Amino acid sequence: MEMEQPLLSSAAMLPAITTPQPFGLIIPGHNVITDFIPDCTGTKFTLNLPFPFQQQNQDVSTTLPLSISDLVFFLLPNIPLPPTCGAILYWSALPMDHSGNVVSNIAPGGPTFELLGALTPTEPSAVFRTGWSNHEQLLSFAEQSMSTNRLFSGIMITLGVSIEPLDNIKNLQIDQKGVQDRKNVAKNIATDLFNYLQSFDDVGNAKNGWMTVPTIVFERWFKRFESKLERDSNFFMKNSME
């Protein structure tokens, strides 16, 4: 889901969070991050996450941030949200030049923010799937950062938090989005298994509802699946699993 900018209500109509630092973020394998910067209204927060690339010709799928499949986002202890509001988490990305500065002119009109998920008074923490491993723009930035010419030196991920009425969060259908993501993962794995088994069909009548394959084929498929998983831990989340 793409948006030109985070969905923001009138700040004057929303209760502000007066605590200087209400949110925490965990990238698996890293320390807790609590450096969200509030704006003057107390209803918007931002966090910049720079990911410089150090190696040329590195496998794109194993580089940060593409290797980050999930983020943990939560309210810090004893810091409640306003009872009628939630916190929507968005992200955007821009490349960095060789001085570590963001290359903003590559995105006319400014960066595009995309939805990650939301916290509510009854759900103060959540794990959000990023989808970064097969995001076309991120892949392009990463490839250009690691190419011989090295047009960019890395990627800057900006996380934006917007305090919004619960009705706005409900309209975004965030819960349904999470369910659909998991359905797509299951569908991709099942489709990959079916296609692999079909390639060993001795009779060729799978279209009629039957398939005849050697009993060892499933074991071969699972070893193939594990091998792909070692090369790219997020490959089964992609539209194509080849």
PDB file of C-alpha atoms in Angstrom:
ATOM      1  CA  MET A   1       0.000   0.000   0.000  1.00  0.00           C
ATOM      2  CA  GLU A   2       1.615   3.244  -1.142  1.00  0.00           C
ATOM      3  CA  MET A   3       0.868   6.789  -0.040  1.00  0.00           C
ATOM      4  CA  GLU A   4       2.467  10.060  -1.013  1.00  0.00           C
ATOM      5  CA  GLN A   5       2.734  10.935   2.678  1.00  0.00           C
ATOM      6  CA  PRO A   6       1.522   9.489   5.974  1.00  0.00           C
ATOM      7  CA  LEU A   7      -2.178   9.834   6.617  1.00  0.00           C
ATOM      8  CA  LEU A   8      -2.401  12.736   9.054  1.00  0.00           C
ATOM      9  CA  SER A   9      -5.385  14.204  10.807  1.00  0.00           C
ATOM     10  CA  SER A  10      -5.494  17.778  12.038  1.00  0.00           C
ATOM     11  CA  ALA A  11      -2.939  17.903  14.840  1.00  0.00           C
ATOM     12  CA  ALA A  12      -5.077  20.378  16.759  1.00  0.00           C
ATOM     13  CA  MET A  13      -7.862  17.784  17.039  1.00  0.00           C
ATOM     14  CA  LEU A  14      -5.643  14.943  18.286  1.00  0.00           C
ATOM     15  CA  PRO A  15      -4.337  14.386  21.808  1.00  0.00           C
ATOM     16  CA  ALA A  16      -0.557  14.682  21.805  1.00  0.00           C
ATOM     17  CA  ILE A  17       1.861  12.257  23.428  1.00  0.00           C
ATOM     18  CA  THR A  18       3.805  14.452  25.812  1.00  0.00           C
ATOM     19  CA  THR A  19       6.417  11.843  26.774  1.00  0.00           C
ATOM     20  CA  PRO A  20       9.662  12.689  24.924  1.00  0.00           C
ATOM     21  CA  GLN A  21      10.233   9.097  23.826  1.00  0.00           C
ATOM     22  CA  PRO A  22       7.189   6.794  23.740  1.00  0.00           C
ATOM     23  CA  PHE A  23       8.232   4.183  21.147  1.00  0.00           C
ATOM     24  CA  GLY A  24      10.753   1.390  20.790  1.00  0.00           C
ATOM     25  CA  LEU A  25      11.899  -0.563  17.748  1.00  0.00           C
ATOM     26  CA  ILE A  26      13.744  -3.861  17.425  1.00  0.00           C
ATOM     27  CA  ILE A  27      15.519  -5.030  14.300  1.00  0.00           C
ATOM     28  CA  PRO A  28      16.193  -8.755  14.893  1.00  0.00           C
ATOM     29  CA  GLY A  29      19.793  -9.235  15.977  1.00  0.00           C
ATOM     30  CA  HIS A  30      20.257  -5.599  16.999  1.00  0.00           C
ATOM     31  CA  ASN A  31      19.775  -3.522  20.135  1.00  0.00           C
ATOM     32  CA  VAL A  32      16.534  -1.761  20.980  1.00  0.00           C
ATOM     33  CA  ILE A  33      16.192   1.622  19.250  1.00  0.00           C
ATOM     34  CA  THR A  34      14.346   4.467  21.002  1.00  0.00           C
ATOM     35  CA  ASP A  35      15.476   7.478  18.986  1.00  0.00           C
ATOM     36  CA  PHE A  36      12.161   8.530  17.448  1.00  0.00           C
ATOM     37  CA  ILE A  37      12.074  12.311  17.061  1.00  0.00           C
ATOM     38  CA  PRO A  38       8.758  14.053  17.813  1.00  0.00           C
ATOM     39  CA  ASP A  39       7.484  17.076  15.936  1.00  0.00           C
ATOM     40  CA  CYS A  40       6.131  20.197  17.656  1.00  0.00           C
ATOM     41  CA  THR A  41       2.590  18.772  17.832  1.00  0.00           C
ATOM     42  CA  GLY A  42       3.476  15.524  19.597  1.00  0.00           C
ATOM     43  CA  THR A  43       1.416  13.585  17.021  1.00  0.00           C
ATOM     44  CA  LYS A  44       4.173  12.687  14.543  1.00  0.00           C
ATOM     45  CA  PHE A  45       7.534  10.999  15.055  1.00  0.00           C
ATOM     46  CA  THR A  46      10.386  10.035  12.738  1.00  0.00           C
ATOM     47  CA  LEU A  47      13.372   7.728  12.927  1.00  0.00           C
ATOM     48  CA  ASN A  48      16.181   7.561  10.368  1.00  0.00           C
ATOM     49  CA  LEU A  49      17.963   4.242   9.890  1.00  0.00           C
ATOM     50  CA  PRO A  50      21.072   4.489   7.666  1.00  0.00           C
ATOM     51  CA  PHE A  51      22.317   1.300   6.015  1.00  0.00           C
ATOM     52  CA  PRO A  52      25.720   1.903   4.373  1.00  0.00           C
ATOM     53  CA  PHE A  53      27.046  -0.804   2.082  1.00  0.00           C
ATOM     54  CA  GLN A  54      30.659  -1.709   2.680  1.00  0.00           C
ATOM     55  CA  GLN A  55      31.294  -4.441   0.136  1.00  0.00           C
ATOM     56  CA  GLN A  56      31.068  -4.453  -3.625  1.00  0.00           C
ATOM     57  CA  ASN A  57      29.558  -7.455  -5.420  1.00  0.00           C
ATOM     58  CA  GLN A  58      27.889  -8.586  -2.198  1.00  0.00           C
ATOM     59  CA  ASP A  59      24.779 -10.759  -2.571  1.00  0.00           C
ATOM     60  CA  VAL A  60      21.944  -8.242  -2.705  1.00  0.00           C
ATOM     61  CA  SER A  61      19.521 -10.542  -0.862  1.00  0.00           C
ATOM     62  CA  THR A  62      21.788 -10.696   2.220  1.00  0.00           C
ATOM     63  CA  THR A  63      22.364  -6.959   2.618  1.00  0.00           C
ATOM     64  CA  LEU A  64      20.641  -4.649   5.039  1.00  0.00           C
ATOM     65  CA  PRO A  65      17.883  -3.569   4.873  1.00  0.00           C
ATOM     66  CA  LEU A  66      16.789  -6.191   2.331  1.00  0.00           C
ATOM     67  CA  SER A  67      17.583  -9.009   4.759  1.00  0.00           C
ATOM     68  CA  ILE A  68      15.250  -7.557   7.413  1.00  0.00           C
ATOM     69  CA  SER A  69      11.979  -9.457   7.090  1.00  0.00           C
ATOM     70  CA  ASP A  70      10.289  -8.203  10.269  1.00  0.00           C
ATOM     71  CA  LEU A  71      10.345  -5.266  12.673  1.00  0.00           C
ATOM     72  CA  VAL A  72       9.152  -5.210  16.282  1.00  0.00           C
ATOM     73  CA  PHE A  73       7.422  -1.941  17.159  1.00  0.00           C
ATOM     74  CA  PHE A  74       6.132  -1.210  20.647  1.00  0.00           C
ATOM     75  CA  LEU A  75       5.189   1.370  23.254  1.00  0.00           C
ATOM     76  CA  LEU A  76       7.699   1.782  26.038  1.00  0.00           C
ATOM     77  CA  PRO A  77       6.543   0.702  29.533  1.00  0.00           C
ATOM     78  CA  ASN A  78       3.987   2.874  31.312  1.00  0.00           C
ATOM     79  CA  ILE A  79       3.412   5.057  28.232  1.00  0.00           C
ATOM     80  CA  PRO A  80      -0.182   4.536  27.051  1.00  0.00           C
ATOM     81  CA  LEU A  81      -1.687   5.817  23.844  1.00  0.00           C
ATOM     82  CA  PRO A  82      -4.659   8.183  24.035  1.00  0.00           C
ATOM     83  CA  PRO A  83      -7.715   5.903  24.487  1.00  0.00           C
ATOM     84  CA  THR A  84      -9.292   6.871  21.149  1.00  0.00           C
ATOM     85  CA  CYS A  85      -6.106   6.820  19.066  1.00  0.00           C
ATOM     86  CA  GLY A  86      -3.495   4.505  17.666  1.00  0.00           C
ATOM     87  CA  ALA A  87       0.022   4.878  16.259  1.00  0.00           C
ATOM     88  CA  ILE A  88       0.431   4.085  12.560  1.00  0.00           C
ATOM     89  CA  LEU A  89       3.933   3.117  11.413  1.00  0.00           C
ATOM     90  CA  TYR A  90       5.073   3.985   7.886  1.00  0.00           C
ATOM     91  CA  TRP A  91       8.396   3.709   6.067  1.00  0.00           C
ATOM     92  CA  SER A  92      10.147   5.277   3.112  1.00  0.00           C
ATOM     93  CA  ALA A  93      13.566   4.839   1.521  1.00  0.00           C
ATOM     94  CA  LEU A  94      16.078   6.999  -0.311  1.00  0.00           C
ATOM     95  CA  PRO A  95      19.659   6.281  -1.405  1.00  0.00           C
ATOM     96  CA  MET A  96      22.662   7.892   0.263  1.00  0.00           C
ATOM     97  CA  ASP A  97      25.557   9.589  -1.504  1.00  0.00           C
ATOM     98  CA  HIS A  98      29.200   8.890  -0.679  1.00  0.00           C
ATOM     99  CA  SER A  99      29.136  11.454   2.128  1.00  0.00           C
ATOM    100  CA  GLY A 100      26.266   9.654   3.802  1.00  0.00           C
ATOM    101  CA  ASN A 101      23.700  12.289   2.853  1.00  0.00           C
ATOM    102  CA  VAL A 102      20.271  11.418   1.500  1.00  0.00           C
ATOM    103  CA  VAL A 103      19.839  11.799  -2.280  1.00  0.00           C
ATOM    104  CA  SER A 104      16.421  13.444  -2.211  1.00  0.00           C
ATOM    105  CA  ASN A 105      16.187  14.585  -5.846  1.00  0.00           C
ATOM    106  CA  ILE A 106      15.790  10.990  -7.015  1.00  0.00           C
ATOM    107  CA  ALA A 107      12.155  11.011  -5.841  1.00  0.00           C
ATOM    108  CA  PRO A 108      10.173  13.873  -7.433  1.00  0.00           C
ATOM    109  CA  GLY A 109       7.674  15.244  -4.939  1.00  0.00           C
ATOM    110  CA  GLY A 110       9.482  13.643  -2.007  1.00  0.00           C
ATOM    111  CA  PRO A 111       9.749  10.066  -0.787  1.00  0.00           C
ATOM    112  CA  THR A 112       6.742   7.757  -0.870  1.00  0.00           C
ATOM    113  CA  PHE A 113       5.639   6.413   2.493  1.00  0.00           C
ATOM    114  CA  GLU A 114       4.260   2.889   2.727  1.00  0.00           C
ATOM    115  CA  LEU A 115       2.272   1.314   5.527  1.00  0.00           C
ATOM    116  CA  LEU A 116       3.838  -1.170   7.945  1.00  0.00           C
ATOM    117  CA  GLY A 117       1.212  -1.508  10.673  1.00  0.00           C
ATOM    118  CA  ALA A 118      -0.265   0.127  13.761  1.00  0.00           C
ATOM    119  CA  LEU A 119      -0.396  -0.006  17.533  1.00  0.00           C
ATOM    120  CA  THR A 120      -3.599   0.567  19.498  1.00  0.00           C
ATOM    121  CA  PRO A 121      -4.406   1.000  23.203  1.00  0.00           C
ATOM    122  CA  THR A 122      -5.261  -2.712  23.393  1.00  0.00           C
ATOM    123  CA  GLU A 123      -2.292  -3.831  21.243  1.00  0.00           C
ATOM    124  CA  PRO A 124       0.769  -1.871  22.446  1.00  0.00           C
ATOM    125  CA  SER A 125       3.273  -4.035  20.568  1.00  0.00           C
ATOM    126  CA  ALA A 126       3.394  -5.882  17.257  1.00  0.00           C
ATOM    127  CA  VAL A 127       5.661  -7.597  14.747  1.00  0.00           C
ATOM    128  CA  PHE A 128       5.360  -6.178  11.233  1.00  0.00           C
ATOM    129  CA  ARG A 129       6.476  -7.857   8.020  1.00  0.00           C
ATOM    130  CA  THR A 130       8.527  -5.401   5.944  1.00  0.00           C
ATOM    131  CA  GLY A 131       8.420  -6.912   2.452  1.00  0.00           C
ATOM    132  CA  TRP A 132      11.788  -5.260   1.816  1.00  0.00           C
ATOM    133  CA  SER A 133      13.468  -8.352   0.369  1.00  0.00           C
ATOM    134  CA  ASN A 134      11.521  -8.084  -2.896  1.00  0.00           C
ATOM    135  CA  HIS A 135      10.742  -4.351  -2.944  1.00  0.00           C
ATOM    136  CA  GLU A 136      11.675  -3.126  -6.429  1.00  0.00           C
ATOM    137  CA  GLN A 137      12.896   0.315  -5.359  1.00  0.00           C
ATOM    138  CA  LEU A 138      15.048  -1.053  -2.534  1.00  0.00           C
ATOM    139  CA  LEU A 139      16.516  -3.701  -4.838  1.00  0.00           C
ATOM    140  CA  SER A 140      17.393  -0.998  -7.356  1.00  0.00           C
ATOM    141  CA  PHE A 141      19.055   1.188  -4.700  1.00  0.00           C
ATOM    142  CA  ALA A 142      21.010  -1.803  -3.362  1.00  0.00           C
ATOM    143  CA  GLU A 143      22.204  -2.908  -6.795  1.00  0.00           C
ATOM    144  CA  GLN A 144      23.377   0.598  -7.649  1.00  0.00           C
ATOM    145  CA  SER A 145      25.110   0.873  -4.278  1.00  0.00           C
ATOM    146  CA  MET A 146      27.065  -2.333  -4.806  1.00  0.00           C
ATOM    147  CA  SER A 147      27.794  -2.041  -8.515  1.00  0.00           C
ATOM    148  CA  THR A 148      31.251  -1.257  -9.874  1.00  0.00           C
ATOM    149  CA  ASN A 149      30.253   2.376 -10.480  1.00  0.00           C
ATOM    150  CA  ARG A 150      28.796   2.696  -6.961  1.00  0.00           C
ATOM    151  CA  LEU A 151      26.275   5.418  -7.706  1.00  0.00           C
ATOM    152  CA  PHE A 152      25.079   5.299  -4.078  1.00  0.00           C
ATOM    153  CA  SER A 153      26.773   4.382  -0.815  1.00  0.00           C
ATOM    154  CA  GLY A 154      23.733   2.872   0.887  1.00  0.00           C
ATOM    155  CA  ILE A 155      20.068   3.276   1.789  1.00  0.00           C
ATOM    156  CA  MET A 156      18.371   5.509   4.336  1.00  0.00           C
ATOM    157  CA  ILE A 157      15.166   4.024   5.732  1.00  0.00           C
ATOM    158  CA  THR A 158      12.917   6.605   7.387  1.00  0.00           C
ATOM    159  CA  LEU A 159      10.224   5.370   9.749  1.00  0.00           C
ATOM    160  CA  GLY A 160       7.310   7.698  10.385  1.00  0.00           C
ATOM    161  CA  VAL A 161       4.762   7.388  13.185  1.00  0.00           C
ATOM    162  CA  SER A 162       1.427   9.177  13.061  1.00  0.00           C
ATOM    163  CA  ILE A 163      -1.011   9.335  15.964  1.00  0.00           C
ATOM    164  CA  GLU A 164      -4.416   8.758  14.375  1.00  0.00           C
ATOM    165  CA  PRO A 165      -8.031   8.134  15.454  1.00  0.00           C
ATOM    166  CA  LEU A 166      -8.875   4.446  15.747  1.00  0.00           C
ATOM    167  CA  ASP A 167     -11.440   4.829  12.949  1.00  0.00           C
ATOM    168  CA  ASN A 168      -8.626   5.772  10.539  1.00  0.00           C
ATOM    169  CA  ILE A 169      -6.694   2.665  11.521  1.00  0.00           C
ATOM    170  CA  LYS A 170      -9.778   0.501  11.038  1.00  0.00           C
ATOM    171  CA  ASN A 171     -10.301   1.942   7.541  1.00  0.00           C
ATOM    172  CA  LEU A 172      -6.750   0.951   6.553  1.00  0.00           C
ATOM    173  CA  GLN A 173      -7.650  -2.736   7.157  1.00  0.00           C
ATOM    174  CA  ILE A 174      -4.237  -3.406   8.674  1.00  0.00           C
ATOM    175  CA  ASP A 175      -5.365  -6.673  10.308  1.00  0.00           C
ATOM    176  CA  GLN A 176      -6.535  -8.030   6.960  1.00  0.00           C
ATOM    177  CA  LYS A 177      -3.241  -7.019   5.366  1.00  0.00           C
ATOM    178  CA  GLY A 178      -1.294  -9.144   7.863  1.00  0.00           C
ATOM    179  CA  VAL A 179      -3.517 -12.170   7.271  1.00  0.00           C
ATOM    180  CA  GLN A 180      -3.167 -11.820   3.503  1.00  0.00           C
ATOM    181  CA  ASP A 181       0.628 -11.637   3.769  1.00  0.00           C
ATOM    182  CA  ARG A 182       0.698 -14.994   5.552  1.00  0.00           C
ATOM    183  CA  LYS A 183      -1.723 -16.524   3.068  1.00  0.00           C
ATOM    184  CA  ASN A 184       0.581 -15.472   0.249  1.00  0.00           C
ATOM    185  CA  VAL A 185       3.569 -17.129   1.960  1.00  0.00           C
ATOM    186  CA  ALA A 186       1.657 -20.395   2.315  1.00  0.00           C
ATOM    187  CA  LYS A 187       0.444 -20.163  -1.285  1.00  0.00           C
ATOM    188  CA  ASN A 188       3.968 -19.584  -2.619  1.00  0.00           C
ATOM    189  CA  ILE A 189       5.374 -22.598  -0.770  1.00  0.00           C
ATOM    190  CA  ALA A 190       2.491 -24.856  -1.826  1.00  0.00           C
ATOM    191  CA  THR A 191       2.778 -23.723  -5.471  1.00  0.00           C
ATOM    192  CA  ASP A 192       6.518 -24.361  -5.483  1.00  0.00           C
ATOM    193  CA  LEU A 193       5.983 -27.891  -4.131  1.00  0.00           C
ATOM    194  CA  PHE A 194       3.234 -28.643  -6.655  1.00  0.00           C
ATOM    195  CA  ASN A 195       5.311 -27.442  -9.616  1.00  0.00           C
ATOM    196  CA  TYR A 196       8.293 -29.492  -8.450  1.00  0.00           C
ATOM    197  CA  LEU A 197       6.224 -32.660  -7.998  1.00  0.00           C
ATOM    198  CA  GLN A 198       4.531 -32.151 -11.342  1.00  0.00           C
ATOM    199  CA  SER A 199       7.911 -32.102 -13.095  1.00  0.00           C
ATOM    200  CA  PHE A 200       8.384 -35.732 -11.930  1.00  0.00           C
ATOM    201  CA  ASP A 201       4.899 -36.921 -12.892  1.00  0.00           C
ATOM    202  CA  ASP A 202       5.433 -40.330 -14.562  1.00  0.00           C
ATOM    203  CA  VAL A 203       2.019 -40.419 -16.180  1.00  0.00           C
ATOM    204  CA  GLY A 204       1.444 -36.794 -17.070  1.00  0.00           C
ATOM    205  CA  ASN A 205      -2.171 -36.720 -15.950  1.00  0.00           C
ATOM    206  CA  ALA A 206      -1.940 -34.087 -13.214  1.00  0.00           C
ATOM    207  CA  LYS A 207      -4.425 -31.972 -15.137  1.00  0.00           C
ATOM    208  CA  ASN A 208      -7.012 -34.700 -14.556  1.00  0.00           C
ATOM    209  CA  GLY A 209      -6.549 -34.487 -10.815  1.00  0.00           C
ATOM    210  CA  TRP A 210      -3.943 -37.226 -10.383  1.00  0.00           C
ATOM    211  CA  MET A 211      -0.175 -37.224 -10.103  1.00  0.00           C
ATOM    212  CA  THR A 212       2.243 -40.159 -10.012  1.00  0.00           C
ATOM    213  CA  VAL A 213       5.707 -39.382  -8.669  1.00  0.00           C
ATOM    214  CA  PRO A 214       8.533 -41.349  -6.992  1.00  0.00           C
ATOM    215  CA  THR A 215       8.307 -41.376  -3.189  1.00  0.00           C
ATOM    216  CA  ILE A 216      11.758 -39.773  -2.844  1.00  0.00           C
ATOM    217  CA  VAL A 217      10.706 -36.645  -4.712  1.00  0.00           C
ATOM    218  CA  PHE A 218       9.323 -34.853  -1.655  1.00  0.00           C
ATOM    219  CA  GLU A 219      12.643 -35.368   0.156  1.00  0.00           C
ATOM    220  CA  ARG A 220      14.455 -33.891  -2.844  1.00  0.00           C
ATOM    221  CA  TRP A 221      12.112 -30.899  -2.861  1.00  0.00           C
ATOM    222  CA  PHE A 222      12.665 -30.280   0.858  1.00  0.00           C
ATOM    223  CA  LYS A 223      16.452 -30.343   0.440  1.00  0.00           C
ATOM    224  CA  ARG A 224      16.064 -27.900  -2.458  1.00  0.00           C
ATOM    225  CA  PHE A 225      13.851 -25.703  -0.258  1.00  0.00           C
ATOM    226  CA  GLU A 226      16.441 -25.732   2.551  1.00  0.00           C
ATOM    227  CA  SER A 227      19.198 -24.826   0.096  1.00  0.00           C
ATOM    228  CA  LYS A 228      17.213 -21.828  -1.154  1.00  0.00           C
ATOM    229  CA  LEU A 229      16.480 -20.840   2.423  1.00  0.00           C
ATOM    230  CA  GLU A 230      20.199 -20.779   3.253  1.00  0.00           C
ATOM    231  CA  ARG A 231      20.886 -18.475   0.296  1.00  0.00           C
ATOM    232  CA  ASP A 232      17.933 -16.162   0.950  1.00  0.00           C
ATOM    233  CA  SER A 233      15.904 -16.506   4.139  1.00  0.00           C
ATOM    234  CA  ASN A 234      13.047 -14.482   2.617  1.00  0.00           C
ATOM    235  CA  PHE A 235      12.786 -16.138  -0.788  1.00  0.00           C
ATOM    236  CA  PHE A 236       9.410 -17.743  -0.045  1.00  0.00           C
ATOM    237  CA  MET A 237       7.893 -14.275   0.553  1.00  0.00           C
ATOM    238  CA  LYS A 238       8.621 -13.199  -3.015  1.00  0.00           C
ATOM    239  CA  ASN A 239       6.156 -13.319  -5.891  1.00  0.00           C
ATOM    240  CA  SER A 240       8.418 -15.738  -7.725  1.00  0.00           C
ATOM    241  CA  MET A 241      10.307 -18.467  -5.879  1.00  0.00           C
ATOM    242  CA  GLU A 242      12.636 -19.361  -8.712  1.00  0.00           C
TER     243      GLU A 242
END
